[in-house]
Amino acid sequence: MAWKTLDDMDLNGKRVLVRVDINVPIVDGVVTDSTRIRRIAPTVRDILAAGGKPILLAHFGRPGGERRENLSLNQLVPTLERAFETKVHFAADCVGTGAELAAEQLQPGEVLLLENTRFHAAETKNDPDLAAGMARLGDVYCNDAFSAAHRAHSSTEALARLLPACAGRLMQAELEALESALGQPERPVTAVVGGAKVSTKLELLSNLIEKVDYLVIGGGMANTFLVAKGMGVGKSLAERIMKDTAAKIIEKADGLGCQIILPTDIVVAEKFESHAPHQVLPADQCPEEGMILDAGPDSVARITEIFGQSKTVIWNGPLGAFELEPFDAATNAAALKAAAMTNAGQLTSVAGGGDTVAALNASGAAGDFSYISTAGGAFLEWMEGKTLPGVAALEEAG
Ligand code: 3PG
Ligand code: MG
């Protein structure tokens, strides 16, 4: 790949400006999922081990260019110190004399965290002057924020042009995993796409039918495809106005040799509730009062059979209403099959997207996947075949 890594840089005694994504969920001041923080720890450790001084740049939430105390990165310092097992200093701005002084005074073995980049309205405008202010704090730029790489912001894009630039360990791992799943995958390759709406995943579906051998469609969006095939879906979530679009996708996939897999049987309830009374029916027999909440056992058998023939699976979106038991059954069963095959060395399995990761964690399968992305939007845009500005800037710098 065309970008440099930490191994290509001379880090000894250097201030290394590391763009990280520590946009983690917080409830009442407590970090409820520290995955993103744990996943950047190797980058910080490797920089420290090479004699470099990590200075972390990050956004937090969407403060809209204003200083908002509830979105201060200061509150993450204790969690970062635990993850890095070292002192983390904090500077109350990401540019300016205070930050410059803190960067200058940073001691070997210690880390400096800069305040939320989005407290400056210029950040999300990819403003070069703000990037120049950031560049004064470091000798080397390292982008480890794959999950923010779909944003062309000062700290993710413009800054990469101002300093010698490289990818961090997490960025490297994310890009390598995606390349193995969709760039140069071992075939056959199967994509699993779920979630509520066809309209938000149109570009994704259009790109995938050109790249994969099997496309498994689940979740609410599968209902729209059932409608396109002339089936009634009762009170199910479905975008009926997207039915012609769905029909065109089916037709185009056919011409491209991509097989689209839709549910052949469905789990139907009358209420969107955990343990709502439900029945399994053929896909074309949803009653008028019914709501499709999951794919049925025959559909799962077909999906696992297709996994059995595949060498690569890339997964975005749950197959059913996974947050309500027992309508997580199809997602769980398919995920466990992918995990077992991965464990047996038969499959490369890569998954990403907020809901997807939550669903795979709940199924207990996530730990056995080849790779679980930390990214939501960026993972989706990458799967859509889009160029991610943060990655493109690294490639140009390389
Ligand atoms: C995320 O959490 O998806 C990333 O940190 C990007 O955040 P954003 O969607 O606010 O740009
Ligand atoms: Mg997002």
Short mmCIF file of N, CA and C in Angstrom, two decimals, residues 2 350 393:
data_model
loop_
_atom_site.label_atom_id
_atom_site.label_comp_id
_atom_site.label_asym_id
_atom_site.label_seq_id
_atom_site.Cartn_x
_atom_site.Cartn_y
_atom_site.Cartn_z
N ALA A 2 0.30 2.33 -0.42
CA ALA A 2 1.11 3.50 -0.79
C ALA A 2 1.42 4.45 0.36
N VAL A 350 -14.67 -10.18 8.09
CA VAL A 350 -14.44 -8.79 8.48
C VAL A 350 -15.80 -8.12 8.67
N ALA A 393 -4.92 11.41 1.74
CA ALA A 393 -3.86 12.36 2.11
C ALA A 393 -2.61 11.62 2.55
#
